[in-house]
CSV table of C-alpha atoms and ligand atoms in Angstrom, one decimal:
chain,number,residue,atom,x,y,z
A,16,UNK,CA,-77.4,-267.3,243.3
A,17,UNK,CA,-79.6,-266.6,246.4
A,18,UNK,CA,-77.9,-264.0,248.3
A,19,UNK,CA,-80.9,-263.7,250.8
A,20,UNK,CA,-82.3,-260.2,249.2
A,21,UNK,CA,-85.7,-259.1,248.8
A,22,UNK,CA,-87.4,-260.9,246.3
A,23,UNK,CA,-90.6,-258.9,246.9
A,24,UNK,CA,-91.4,-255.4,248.3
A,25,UNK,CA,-92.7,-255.9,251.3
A,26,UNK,CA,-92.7,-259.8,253.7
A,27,UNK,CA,-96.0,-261.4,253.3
A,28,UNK,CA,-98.1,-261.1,257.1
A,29,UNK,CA,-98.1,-265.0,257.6
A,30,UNK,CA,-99.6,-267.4,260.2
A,31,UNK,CA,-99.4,-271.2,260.9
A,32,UNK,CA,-102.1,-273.6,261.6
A,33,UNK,CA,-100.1,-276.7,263.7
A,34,UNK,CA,-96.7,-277.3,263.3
A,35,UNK,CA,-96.7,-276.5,267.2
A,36,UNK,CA,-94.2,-277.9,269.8
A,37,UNK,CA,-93.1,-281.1,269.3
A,38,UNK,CA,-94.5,-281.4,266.3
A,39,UNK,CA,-92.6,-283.0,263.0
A,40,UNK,CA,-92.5,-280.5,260.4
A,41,UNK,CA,-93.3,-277.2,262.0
A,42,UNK,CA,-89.9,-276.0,262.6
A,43,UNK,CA,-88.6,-276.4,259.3
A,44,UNK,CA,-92.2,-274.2,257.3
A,45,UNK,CA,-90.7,-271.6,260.1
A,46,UNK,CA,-87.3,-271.7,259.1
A,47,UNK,CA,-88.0,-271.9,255.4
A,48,UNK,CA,-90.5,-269.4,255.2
A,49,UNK,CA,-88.6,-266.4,257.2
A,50,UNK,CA,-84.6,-267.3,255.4
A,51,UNK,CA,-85.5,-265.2,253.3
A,52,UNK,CA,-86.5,-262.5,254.8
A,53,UNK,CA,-89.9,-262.9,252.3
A,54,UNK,CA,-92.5,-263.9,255.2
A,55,UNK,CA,-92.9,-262.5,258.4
A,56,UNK,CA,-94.9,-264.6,261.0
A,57,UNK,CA,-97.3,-262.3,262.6
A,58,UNK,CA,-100.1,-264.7,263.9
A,59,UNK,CA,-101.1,-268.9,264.3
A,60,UNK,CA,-103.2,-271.3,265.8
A,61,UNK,CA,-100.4,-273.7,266.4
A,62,UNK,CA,-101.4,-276.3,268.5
A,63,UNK,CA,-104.6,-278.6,269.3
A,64,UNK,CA,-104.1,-277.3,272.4
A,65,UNK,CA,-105.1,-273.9,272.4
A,66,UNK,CA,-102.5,-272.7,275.9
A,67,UNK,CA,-99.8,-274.8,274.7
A,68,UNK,CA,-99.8,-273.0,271.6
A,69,UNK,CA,-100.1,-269.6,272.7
A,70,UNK,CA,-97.5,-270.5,274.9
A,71,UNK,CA,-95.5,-271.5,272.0
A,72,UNK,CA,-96.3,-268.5,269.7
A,73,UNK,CA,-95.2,-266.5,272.1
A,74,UNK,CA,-91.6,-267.9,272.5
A,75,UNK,CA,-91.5,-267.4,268.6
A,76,UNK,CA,-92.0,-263.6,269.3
A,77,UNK,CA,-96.1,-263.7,267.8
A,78,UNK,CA,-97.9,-261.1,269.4
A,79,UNK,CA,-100.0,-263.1,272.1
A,80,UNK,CA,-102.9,-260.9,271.2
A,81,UNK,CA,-102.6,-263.1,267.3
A,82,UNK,CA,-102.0,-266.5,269.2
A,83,UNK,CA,-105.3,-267.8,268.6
A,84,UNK,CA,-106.9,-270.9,270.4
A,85,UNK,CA,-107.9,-272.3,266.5
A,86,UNK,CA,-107.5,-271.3,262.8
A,87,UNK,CA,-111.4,-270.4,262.7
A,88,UNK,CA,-110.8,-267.4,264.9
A,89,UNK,CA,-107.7,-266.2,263.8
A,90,UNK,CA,-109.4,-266.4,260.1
A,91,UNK,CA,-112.0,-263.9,261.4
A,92,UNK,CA,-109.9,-262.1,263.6
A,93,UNK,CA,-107.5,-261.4,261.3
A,94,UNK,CA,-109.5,-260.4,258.5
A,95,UNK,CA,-110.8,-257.6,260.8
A,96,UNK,CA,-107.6,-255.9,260.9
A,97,UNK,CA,-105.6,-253.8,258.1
A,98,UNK,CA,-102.7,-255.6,258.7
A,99,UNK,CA,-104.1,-259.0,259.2
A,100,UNK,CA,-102.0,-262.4,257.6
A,101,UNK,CA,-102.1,-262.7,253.6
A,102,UNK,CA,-101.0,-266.4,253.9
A,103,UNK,CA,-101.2,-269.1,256.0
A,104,UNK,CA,-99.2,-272.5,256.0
A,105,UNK,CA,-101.3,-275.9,257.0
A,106,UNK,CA,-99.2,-278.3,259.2
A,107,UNK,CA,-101.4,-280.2,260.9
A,108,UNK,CA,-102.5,-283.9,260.5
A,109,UNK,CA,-103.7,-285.2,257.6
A,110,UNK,CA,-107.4,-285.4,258.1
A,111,UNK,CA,-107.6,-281.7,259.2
A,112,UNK,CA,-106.3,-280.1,255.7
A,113,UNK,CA,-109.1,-280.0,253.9
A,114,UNK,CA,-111.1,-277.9,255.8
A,115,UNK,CA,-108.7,-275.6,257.2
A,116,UNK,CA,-107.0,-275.2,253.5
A,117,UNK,CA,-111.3,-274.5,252.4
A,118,UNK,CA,-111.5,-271.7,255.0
A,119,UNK,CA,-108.2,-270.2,254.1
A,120,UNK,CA,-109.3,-269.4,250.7
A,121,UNK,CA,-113.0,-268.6,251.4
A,122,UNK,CA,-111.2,-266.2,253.5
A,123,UNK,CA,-109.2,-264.9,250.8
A,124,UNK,CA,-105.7,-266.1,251.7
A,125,UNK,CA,-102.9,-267.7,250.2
A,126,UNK,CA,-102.0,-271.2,251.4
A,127,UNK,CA,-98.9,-273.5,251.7
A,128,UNK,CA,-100.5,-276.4,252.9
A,129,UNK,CA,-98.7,-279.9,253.5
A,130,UNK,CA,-99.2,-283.4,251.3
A,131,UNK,CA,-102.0,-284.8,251.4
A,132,UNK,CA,-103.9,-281.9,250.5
A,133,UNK,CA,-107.0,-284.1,251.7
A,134,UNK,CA,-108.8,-287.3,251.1
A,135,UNK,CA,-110.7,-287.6,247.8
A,136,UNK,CA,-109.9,-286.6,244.5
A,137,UNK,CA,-113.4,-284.9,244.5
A,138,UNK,CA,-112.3,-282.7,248.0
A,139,UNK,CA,-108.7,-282.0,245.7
A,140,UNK,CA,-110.8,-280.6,242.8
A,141,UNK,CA,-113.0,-278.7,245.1
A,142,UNK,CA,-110.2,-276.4,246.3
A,143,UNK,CA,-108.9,-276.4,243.1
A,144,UNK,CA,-111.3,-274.6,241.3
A,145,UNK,CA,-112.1,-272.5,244.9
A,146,UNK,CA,-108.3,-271.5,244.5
A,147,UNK,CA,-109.1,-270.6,241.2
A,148,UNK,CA,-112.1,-268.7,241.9
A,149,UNK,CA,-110.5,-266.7,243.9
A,150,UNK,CA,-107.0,-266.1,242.6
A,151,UNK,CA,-105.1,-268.0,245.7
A,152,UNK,CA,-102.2,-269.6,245.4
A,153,UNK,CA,-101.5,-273.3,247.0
A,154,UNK,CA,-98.3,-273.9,247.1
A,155,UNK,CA,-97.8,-278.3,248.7
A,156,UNK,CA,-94.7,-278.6,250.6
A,157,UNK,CA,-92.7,-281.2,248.4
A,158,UNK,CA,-89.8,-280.1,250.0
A,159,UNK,CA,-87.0,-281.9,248.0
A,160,UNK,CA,-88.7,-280.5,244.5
A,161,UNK,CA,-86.9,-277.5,245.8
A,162,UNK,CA,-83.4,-279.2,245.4
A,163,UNK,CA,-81.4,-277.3,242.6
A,164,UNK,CA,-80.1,-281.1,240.9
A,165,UNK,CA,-84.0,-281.7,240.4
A,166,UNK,CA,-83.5,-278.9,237.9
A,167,UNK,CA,-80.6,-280.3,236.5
A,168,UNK,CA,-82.2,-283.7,235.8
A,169,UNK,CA,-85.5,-281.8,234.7
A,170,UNK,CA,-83.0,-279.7,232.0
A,171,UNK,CA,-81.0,-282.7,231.0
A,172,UNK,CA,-84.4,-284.6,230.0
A,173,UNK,CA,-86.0,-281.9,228.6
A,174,UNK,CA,-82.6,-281.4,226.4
A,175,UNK,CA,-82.9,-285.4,225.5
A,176,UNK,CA,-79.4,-286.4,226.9
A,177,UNK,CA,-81.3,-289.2,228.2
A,178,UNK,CA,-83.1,-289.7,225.0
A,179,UNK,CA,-86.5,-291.5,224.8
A,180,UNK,CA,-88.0,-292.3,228.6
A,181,UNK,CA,-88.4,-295.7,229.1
A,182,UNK,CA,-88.1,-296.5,232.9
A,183,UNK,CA,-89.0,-294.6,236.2
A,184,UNK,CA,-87.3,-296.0,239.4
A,185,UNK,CA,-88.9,-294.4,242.3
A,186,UNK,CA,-88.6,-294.9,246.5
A,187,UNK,CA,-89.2,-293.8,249.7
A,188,UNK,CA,-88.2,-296.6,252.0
A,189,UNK,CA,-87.1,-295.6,255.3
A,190,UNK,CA,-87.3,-298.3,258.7
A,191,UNK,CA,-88.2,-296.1,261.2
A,192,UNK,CA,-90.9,-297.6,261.7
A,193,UNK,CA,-90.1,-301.4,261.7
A,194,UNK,CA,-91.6,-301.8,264.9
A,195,UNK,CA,-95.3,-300.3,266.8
A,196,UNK,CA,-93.6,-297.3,267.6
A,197,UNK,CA,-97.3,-295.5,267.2
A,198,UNK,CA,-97.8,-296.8,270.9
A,199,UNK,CA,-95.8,-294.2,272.2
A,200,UNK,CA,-95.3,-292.2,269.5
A,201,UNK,CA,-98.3,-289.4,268.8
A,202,UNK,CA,-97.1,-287.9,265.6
A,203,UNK,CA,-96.4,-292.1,264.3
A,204,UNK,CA,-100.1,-292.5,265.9
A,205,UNK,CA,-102.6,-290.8,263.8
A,206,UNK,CA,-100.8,-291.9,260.7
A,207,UNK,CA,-101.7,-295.5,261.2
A,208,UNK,CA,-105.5,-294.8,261.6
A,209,UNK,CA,-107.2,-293.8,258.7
A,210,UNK,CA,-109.6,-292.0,260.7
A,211,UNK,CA,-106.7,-289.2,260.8
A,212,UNK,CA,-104.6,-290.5,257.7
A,213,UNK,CA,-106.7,-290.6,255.3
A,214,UNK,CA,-107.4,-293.9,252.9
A,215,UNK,CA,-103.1,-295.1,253.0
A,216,UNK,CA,-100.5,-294.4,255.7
A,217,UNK,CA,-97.0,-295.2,253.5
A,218,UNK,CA,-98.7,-294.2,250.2
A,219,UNK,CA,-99.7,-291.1,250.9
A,220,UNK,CA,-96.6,-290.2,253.8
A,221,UNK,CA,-93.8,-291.3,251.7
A,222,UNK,CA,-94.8,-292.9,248.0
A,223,UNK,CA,-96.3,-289.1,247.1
A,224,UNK,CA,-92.6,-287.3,247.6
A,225,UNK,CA,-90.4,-289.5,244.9
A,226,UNK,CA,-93.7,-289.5,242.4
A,227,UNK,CA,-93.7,-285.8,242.7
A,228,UNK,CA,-89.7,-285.6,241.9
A,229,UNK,CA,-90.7,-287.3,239.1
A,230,UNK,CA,-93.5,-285.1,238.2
A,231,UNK,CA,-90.6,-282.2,238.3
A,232,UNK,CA,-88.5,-284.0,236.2
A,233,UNK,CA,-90.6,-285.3,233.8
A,234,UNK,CA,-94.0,-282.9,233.1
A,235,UNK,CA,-95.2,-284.4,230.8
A,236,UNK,CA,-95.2,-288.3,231.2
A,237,UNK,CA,-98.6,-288.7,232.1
A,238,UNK,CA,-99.8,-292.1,234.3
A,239,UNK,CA,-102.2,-294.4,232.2
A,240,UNK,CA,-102.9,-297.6,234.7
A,241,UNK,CA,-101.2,-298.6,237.9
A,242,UNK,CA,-101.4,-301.9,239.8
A,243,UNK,CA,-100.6,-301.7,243.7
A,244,UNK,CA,-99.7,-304.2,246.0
A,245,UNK,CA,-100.0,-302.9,249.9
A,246,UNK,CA,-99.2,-305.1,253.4
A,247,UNK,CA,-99.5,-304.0,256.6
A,248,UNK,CA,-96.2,-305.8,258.1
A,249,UNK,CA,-96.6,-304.5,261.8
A,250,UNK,CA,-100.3,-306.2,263.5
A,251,UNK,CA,-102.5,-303.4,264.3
A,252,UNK,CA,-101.6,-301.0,261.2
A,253,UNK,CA,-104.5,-303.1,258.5
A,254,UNK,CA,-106.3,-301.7,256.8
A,255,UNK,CA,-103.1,-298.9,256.5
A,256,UNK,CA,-99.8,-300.1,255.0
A,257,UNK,CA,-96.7,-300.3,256.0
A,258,UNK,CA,-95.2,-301.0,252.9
A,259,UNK,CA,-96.6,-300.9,249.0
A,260,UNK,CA,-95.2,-301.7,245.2
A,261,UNK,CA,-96.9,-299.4,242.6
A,262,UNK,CA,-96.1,-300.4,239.1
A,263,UNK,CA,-97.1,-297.7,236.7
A,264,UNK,CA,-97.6,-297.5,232.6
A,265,UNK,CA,-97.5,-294.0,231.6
A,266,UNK,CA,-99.2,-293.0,228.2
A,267,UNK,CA,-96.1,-292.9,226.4
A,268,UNK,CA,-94.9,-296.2,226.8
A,269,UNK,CA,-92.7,-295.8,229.5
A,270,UNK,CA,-93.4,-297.8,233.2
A,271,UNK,CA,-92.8,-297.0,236.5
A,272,UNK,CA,-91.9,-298.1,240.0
A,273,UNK,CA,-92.9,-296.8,243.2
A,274,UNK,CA,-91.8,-298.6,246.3
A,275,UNK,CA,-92.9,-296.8,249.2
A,276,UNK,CA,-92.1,-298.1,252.7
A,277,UNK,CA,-91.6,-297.3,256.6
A,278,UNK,CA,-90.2,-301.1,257.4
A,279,UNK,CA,-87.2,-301.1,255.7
A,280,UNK,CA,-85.2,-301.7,258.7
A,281,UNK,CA,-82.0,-300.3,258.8
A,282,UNK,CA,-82.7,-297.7,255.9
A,283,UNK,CA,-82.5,-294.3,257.3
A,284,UNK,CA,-84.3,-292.3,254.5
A,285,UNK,CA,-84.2,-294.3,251.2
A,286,UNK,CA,-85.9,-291.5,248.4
A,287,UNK,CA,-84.3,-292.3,245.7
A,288,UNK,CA,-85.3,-291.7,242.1
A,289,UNK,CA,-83.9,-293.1,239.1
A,290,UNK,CA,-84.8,-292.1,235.4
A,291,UNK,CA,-83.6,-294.7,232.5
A,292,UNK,CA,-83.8,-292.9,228.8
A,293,UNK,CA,-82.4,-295.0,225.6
A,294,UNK,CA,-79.3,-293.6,225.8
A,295,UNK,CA,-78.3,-292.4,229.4
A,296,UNK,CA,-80.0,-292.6,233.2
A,297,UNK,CA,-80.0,-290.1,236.1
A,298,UNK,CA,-80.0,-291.2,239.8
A,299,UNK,CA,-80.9,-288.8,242.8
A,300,UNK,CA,-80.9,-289.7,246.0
A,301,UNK,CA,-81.8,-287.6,249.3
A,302,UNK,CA,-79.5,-289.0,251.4
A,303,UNK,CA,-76.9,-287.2,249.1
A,304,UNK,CA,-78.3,-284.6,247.6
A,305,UNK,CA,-75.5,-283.0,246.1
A,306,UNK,CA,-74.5,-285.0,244.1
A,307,UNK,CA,-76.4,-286.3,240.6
A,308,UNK,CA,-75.5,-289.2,238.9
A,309,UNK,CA,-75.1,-289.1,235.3
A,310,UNK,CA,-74.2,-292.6,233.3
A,311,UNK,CA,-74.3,-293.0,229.6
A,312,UNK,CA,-74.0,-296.4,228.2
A,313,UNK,CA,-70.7,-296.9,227.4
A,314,UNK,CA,-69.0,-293.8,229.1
A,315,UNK,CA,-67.5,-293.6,232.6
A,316,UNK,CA,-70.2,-292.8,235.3
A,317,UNK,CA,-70.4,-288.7,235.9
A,318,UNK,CA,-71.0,-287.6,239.1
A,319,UNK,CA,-72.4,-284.1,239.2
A,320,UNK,CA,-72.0,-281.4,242.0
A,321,UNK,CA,-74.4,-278.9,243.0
A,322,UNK,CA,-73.1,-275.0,243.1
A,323,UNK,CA,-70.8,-276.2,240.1
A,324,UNK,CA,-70.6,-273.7,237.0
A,325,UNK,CA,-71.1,-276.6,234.6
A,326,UNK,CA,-74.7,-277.2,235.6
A,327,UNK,CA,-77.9,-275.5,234.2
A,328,UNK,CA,-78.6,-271.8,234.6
A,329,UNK,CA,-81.9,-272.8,236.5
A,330,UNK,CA,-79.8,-275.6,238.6
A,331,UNK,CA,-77.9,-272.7,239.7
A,332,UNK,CA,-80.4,-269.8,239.9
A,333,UNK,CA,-81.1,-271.0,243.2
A,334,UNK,CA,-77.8,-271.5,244.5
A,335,UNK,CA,-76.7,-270.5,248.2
A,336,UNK,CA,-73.1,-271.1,248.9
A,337,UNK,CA,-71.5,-272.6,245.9
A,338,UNK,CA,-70.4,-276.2,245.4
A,339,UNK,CA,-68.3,-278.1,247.8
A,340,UNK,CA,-70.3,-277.0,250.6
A,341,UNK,CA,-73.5,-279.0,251.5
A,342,UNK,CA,-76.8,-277.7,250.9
A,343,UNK,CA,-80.2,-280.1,251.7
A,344,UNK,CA,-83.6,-280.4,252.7
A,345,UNK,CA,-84.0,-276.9,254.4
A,346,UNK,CA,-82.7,-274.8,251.6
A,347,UNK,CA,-84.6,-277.1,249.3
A,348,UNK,CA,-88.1,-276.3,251.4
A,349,UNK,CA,-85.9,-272.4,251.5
A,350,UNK,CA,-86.2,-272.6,247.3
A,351,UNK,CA,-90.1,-273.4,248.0
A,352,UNK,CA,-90.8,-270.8,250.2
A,353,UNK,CA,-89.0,-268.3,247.8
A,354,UNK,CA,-90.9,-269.2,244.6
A,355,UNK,CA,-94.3,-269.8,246.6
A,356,UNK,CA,-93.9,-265.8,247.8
A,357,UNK,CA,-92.9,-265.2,244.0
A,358,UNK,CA,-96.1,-266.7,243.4
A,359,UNK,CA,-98.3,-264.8,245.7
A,360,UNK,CA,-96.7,-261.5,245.0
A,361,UNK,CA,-97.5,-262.4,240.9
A,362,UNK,CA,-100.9,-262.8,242.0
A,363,UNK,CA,-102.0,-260.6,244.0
A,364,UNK,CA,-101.2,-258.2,240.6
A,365,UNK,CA,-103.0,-260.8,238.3
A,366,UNK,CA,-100.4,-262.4,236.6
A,367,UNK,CA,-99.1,-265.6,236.1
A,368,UNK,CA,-95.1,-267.0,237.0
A,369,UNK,CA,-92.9,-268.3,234.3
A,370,UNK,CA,-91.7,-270.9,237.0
A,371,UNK,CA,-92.4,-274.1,238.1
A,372,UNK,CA,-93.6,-274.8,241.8
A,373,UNK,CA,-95.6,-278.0,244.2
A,374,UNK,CA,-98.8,-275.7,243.3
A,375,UNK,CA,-102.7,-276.9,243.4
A,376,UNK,CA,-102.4,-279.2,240.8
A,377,UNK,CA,-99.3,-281.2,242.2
A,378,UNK,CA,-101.5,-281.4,245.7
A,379,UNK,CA,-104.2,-282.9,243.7
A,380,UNK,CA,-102.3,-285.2,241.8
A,381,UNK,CA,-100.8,-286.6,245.0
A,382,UNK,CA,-104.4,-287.4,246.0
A,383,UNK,CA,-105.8,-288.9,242.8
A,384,UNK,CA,-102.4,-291.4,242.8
A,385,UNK,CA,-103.3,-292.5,246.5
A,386,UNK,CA,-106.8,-293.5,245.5
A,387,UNK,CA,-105.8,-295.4,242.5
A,388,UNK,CA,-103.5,-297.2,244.2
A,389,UNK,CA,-105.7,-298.0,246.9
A,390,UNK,CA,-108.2,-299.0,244.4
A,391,UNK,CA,-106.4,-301.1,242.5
A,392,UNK,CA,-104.6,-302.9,246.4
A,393,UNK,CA,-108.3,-303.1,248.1
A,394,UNK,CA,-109.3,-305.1,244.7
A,395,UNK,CA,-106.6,-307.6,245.2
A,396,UNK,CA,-103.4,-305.8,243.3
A,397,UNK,CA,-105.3,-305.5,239.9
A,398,UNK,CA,-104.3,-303.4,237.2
A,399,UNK,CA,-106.5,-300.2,236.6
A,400,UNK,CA,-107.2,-297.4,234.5
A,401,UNK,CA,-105.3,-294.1,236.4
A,402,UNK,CA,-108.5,-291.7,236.5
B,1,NAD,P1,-97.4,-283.9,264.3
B,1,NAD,O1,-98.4,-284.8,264.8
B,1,NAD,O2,-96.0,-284.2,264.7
B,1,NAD,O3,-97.7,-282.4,264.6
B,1,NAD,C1,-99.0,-281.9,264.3
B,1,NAD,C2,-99.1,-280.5,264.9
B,1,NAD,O4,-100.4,-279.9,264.5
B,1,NAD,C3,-99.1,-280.5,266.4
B,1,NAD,O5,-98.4,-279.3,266.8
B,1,NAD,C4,-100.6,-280.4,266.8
B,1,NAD,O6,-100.8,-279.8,268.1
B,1,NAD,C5,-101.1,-279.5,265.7
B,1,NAD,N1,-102.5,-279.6,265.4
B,1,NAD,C6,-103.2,-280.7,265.3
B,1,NAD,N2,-104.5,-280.4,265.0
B,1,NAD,C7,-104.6,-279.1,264.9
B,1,NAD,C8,-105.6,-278.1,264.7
B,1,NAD,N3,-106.9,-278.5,264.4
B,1,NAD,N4,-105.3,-276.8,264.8
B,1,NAD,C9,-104.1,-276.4,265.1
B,1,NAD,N5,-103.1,-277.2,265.3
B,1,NAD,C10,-103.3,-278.5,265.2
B,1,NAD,O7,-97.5,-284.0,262.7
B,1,NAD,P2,-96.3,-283.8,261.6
B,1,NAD,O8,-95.5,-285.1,261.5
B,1,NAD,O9,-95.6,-282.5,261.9
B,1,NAD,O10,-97.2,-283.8,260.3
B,1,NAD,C11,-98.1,-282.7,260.0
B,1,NAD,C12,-98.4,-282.7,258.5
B,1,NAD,O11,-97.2,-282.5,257.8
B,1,NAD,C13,-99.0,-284.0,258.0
B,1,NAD,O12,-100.0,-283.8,257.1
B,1,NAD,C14,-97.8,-284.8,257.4
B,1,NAD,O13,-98.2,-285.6,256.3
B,1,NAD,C15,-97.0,-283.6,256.9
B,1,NAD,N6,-95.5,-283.9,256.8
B,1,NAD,C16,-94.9,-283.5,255.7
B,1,NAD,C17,-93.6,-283.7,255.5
B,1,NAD,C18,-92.9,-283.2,254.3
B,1,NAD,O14,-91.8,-283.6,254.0
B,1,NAD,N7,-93.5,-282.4,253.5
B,1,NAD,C19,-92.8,-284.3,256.5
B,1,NAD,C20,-93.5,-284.7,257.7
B,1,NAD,C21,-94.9,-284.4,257.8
């Protein structure tokens, strides 16, 4: 149980790049992040629009003096003082990560930066091994992988209640965007060009969140081939999709489904992930969080609750309020935040955690399953080897 105590010694000094005014996702890295009393925000560059974002660091209590007009200055600017930021979180669009998340750890900070962590699988690897290099830690905001029923369904597979995986039912399928609302939308905008997007729009956006639940679950099915199938449903969107199947093999035997998809009219969210073994299946969906479905053939369906004492110790460990109550996406990203500053803390003194987290690898293995599946679509939905 979380009862919002330290977890480390001191809060980590931490800064934002984007998530600015009107922006998407901003608020909820700020609300994460400072729960817990384990980050303090001391300093951003969160806007394009360097008044605009002083003007809004200021209204989050940021010193004006560390509301910078970009993230190149307050890297150098910050680094000149003793108590300049540790970390810094990435929310920006898309085509921006890459270099901002390169400068962060060339300047020797930790990062939480959001999915995609870039283009290219070669770009991924790159800050990889710079993360490496120089003991940072990336921490890629998956924010439901925070949910404490992905931990249950991670400890019932891994105690083979489900027995032998066989099939992997995955989706993101919301229909907000049914229509061109990118002609007066700006954050719907640059996600529909892949000037600013990157080589996919639903793919990337949507398909990466369920194939990273499923990642959590199940670490150690690995993907073997994949064939895609993408369509661009609303004029104006081509070469970027609107909607995409992805049916996977993995090395095991088992297959996969991804449907990811912004068209789905009528659907509010849609993540749903489903996980058939020989003997039982699990079924979590975002738009209920609490509650994990648990069917084995020939029993009645069990519904289980979060915060309940029957669950896992590690389903639990990361309990707020107790069952009956809700809990969702922002103590999710809260559960994040917590083990990311777990993370840096470890670190910082040279060790290694002894839990799981959206870290480096996760952010490039978002990447490397966009470019497969865009290489197996742009080749006319063929099946090909995952690499
Ligand atoms: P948005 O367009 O709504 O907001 C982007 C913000 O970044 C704005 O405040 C903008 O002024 C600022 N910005 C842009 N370029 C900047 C720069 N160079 N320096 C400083 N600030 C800059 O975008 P959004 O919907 O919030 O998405 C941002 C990122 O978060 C995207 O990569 C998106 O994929 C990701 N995202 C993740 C989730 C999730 O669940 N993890 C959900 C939504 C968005």
């Amino acid at each position: 149980m979380i009862y919002g105590e330290r977890a480390i010694e001191n809060p980590i000094r931490w800064a934002m790049v984007g998530g600015g005014r009107g922006s998407q996702i901003g608020y909820i890295h700020r609300s994460s992040a400072l729960r817990d009393f384990n980050f303090e925000l001391v300093a951003g560059a969160f806007d394009i629009e360097a008044e605009r974002g002083k003007d809004f660091g200021v209204n989050l209590h940021v010193n004006p003096e560390r509301c910078y007009p970009d993230y190149l200055t307050m890297f150098e600017r910050e680094a000149e003082r003793e108590d300049g930021i540790q970390a810094v979180s990435i929310a920006t669009p898309n085509y921006t990560h890459y270099e901002i998340c390169k400068a962060a750890l060339k300047a020797g900070l930790h990062v939480v930066c959001e999915k995609p962590l870039c283009f290219t699988v070669e770009q991924a690897e790159e800050l990889e091994s710079l993360a490496k290099e120089h003991n940072r830690v990336v921490g890629i905001t998956y924010g439901y992988s925070g949910h404490q029923l992905i931990e249950q369904a991670r400890h019932l597979i891994a105690n083979g209640e489900l027995g032998d995986i066989r099939i992997v039912n995955m989706q993101f399928s919301h229909g907000f965007h049914n229509v061109a609302v990118e002609e007066n939308n700006p954050s719907t905008k640059w996600r529909v060009d892949p000037k600013f997007a990157g080589p996919s729009y639903v793919l990337g956006d949507v398909g990466t969140h369920p194939l990273f639940l499923a990642e959590a679950m199940l670490p150690k099915m690995k993907i073997k081939k994949l064939m895609c199938s993408r369509q661009s449903f609303v004029k104006g969107r081509a070469p970027l999709e609107d909607n995409a199947y992805t049916l996977m093999e993995y090395e095991n035997g088992a297959v996969g489904m991804v449907w990811s998809c912004a068209v789905n009219s009528g659907s509010m969210h849609g993540q749903k992930i489903r996980v058939i073994g020989e003997k039982a299946s699990i079924e979590w969906w975002d738009e209920h969080p609490n509650q994990l479905t648990f069917e084995v053939q020939g029993k009645p369906v069990r519904i289980l609750e979060r915060g309940m004492g029957y669950l896992c110790e590690e389903a639990l460990r990361e309990d707020r309020i107790g069952g009956g109550h809700p809990e969702g996406l922002f103590e999710a990203w809260s559960n994040l935040y917590r083990r990311f500053a777990l993370a840096m803390k470890e670190a910082d003194q040279g060790k290694q955690v002894d839990f799981w987290y959206p870290d480096i690898h996760a952010g490039v293995e978002g990447v490397r399953w966009v470019e497969n599946c865009v290489r197996s679509a742009d080749n006319g939905a063929i099946w090909v080897e995952y690499k």
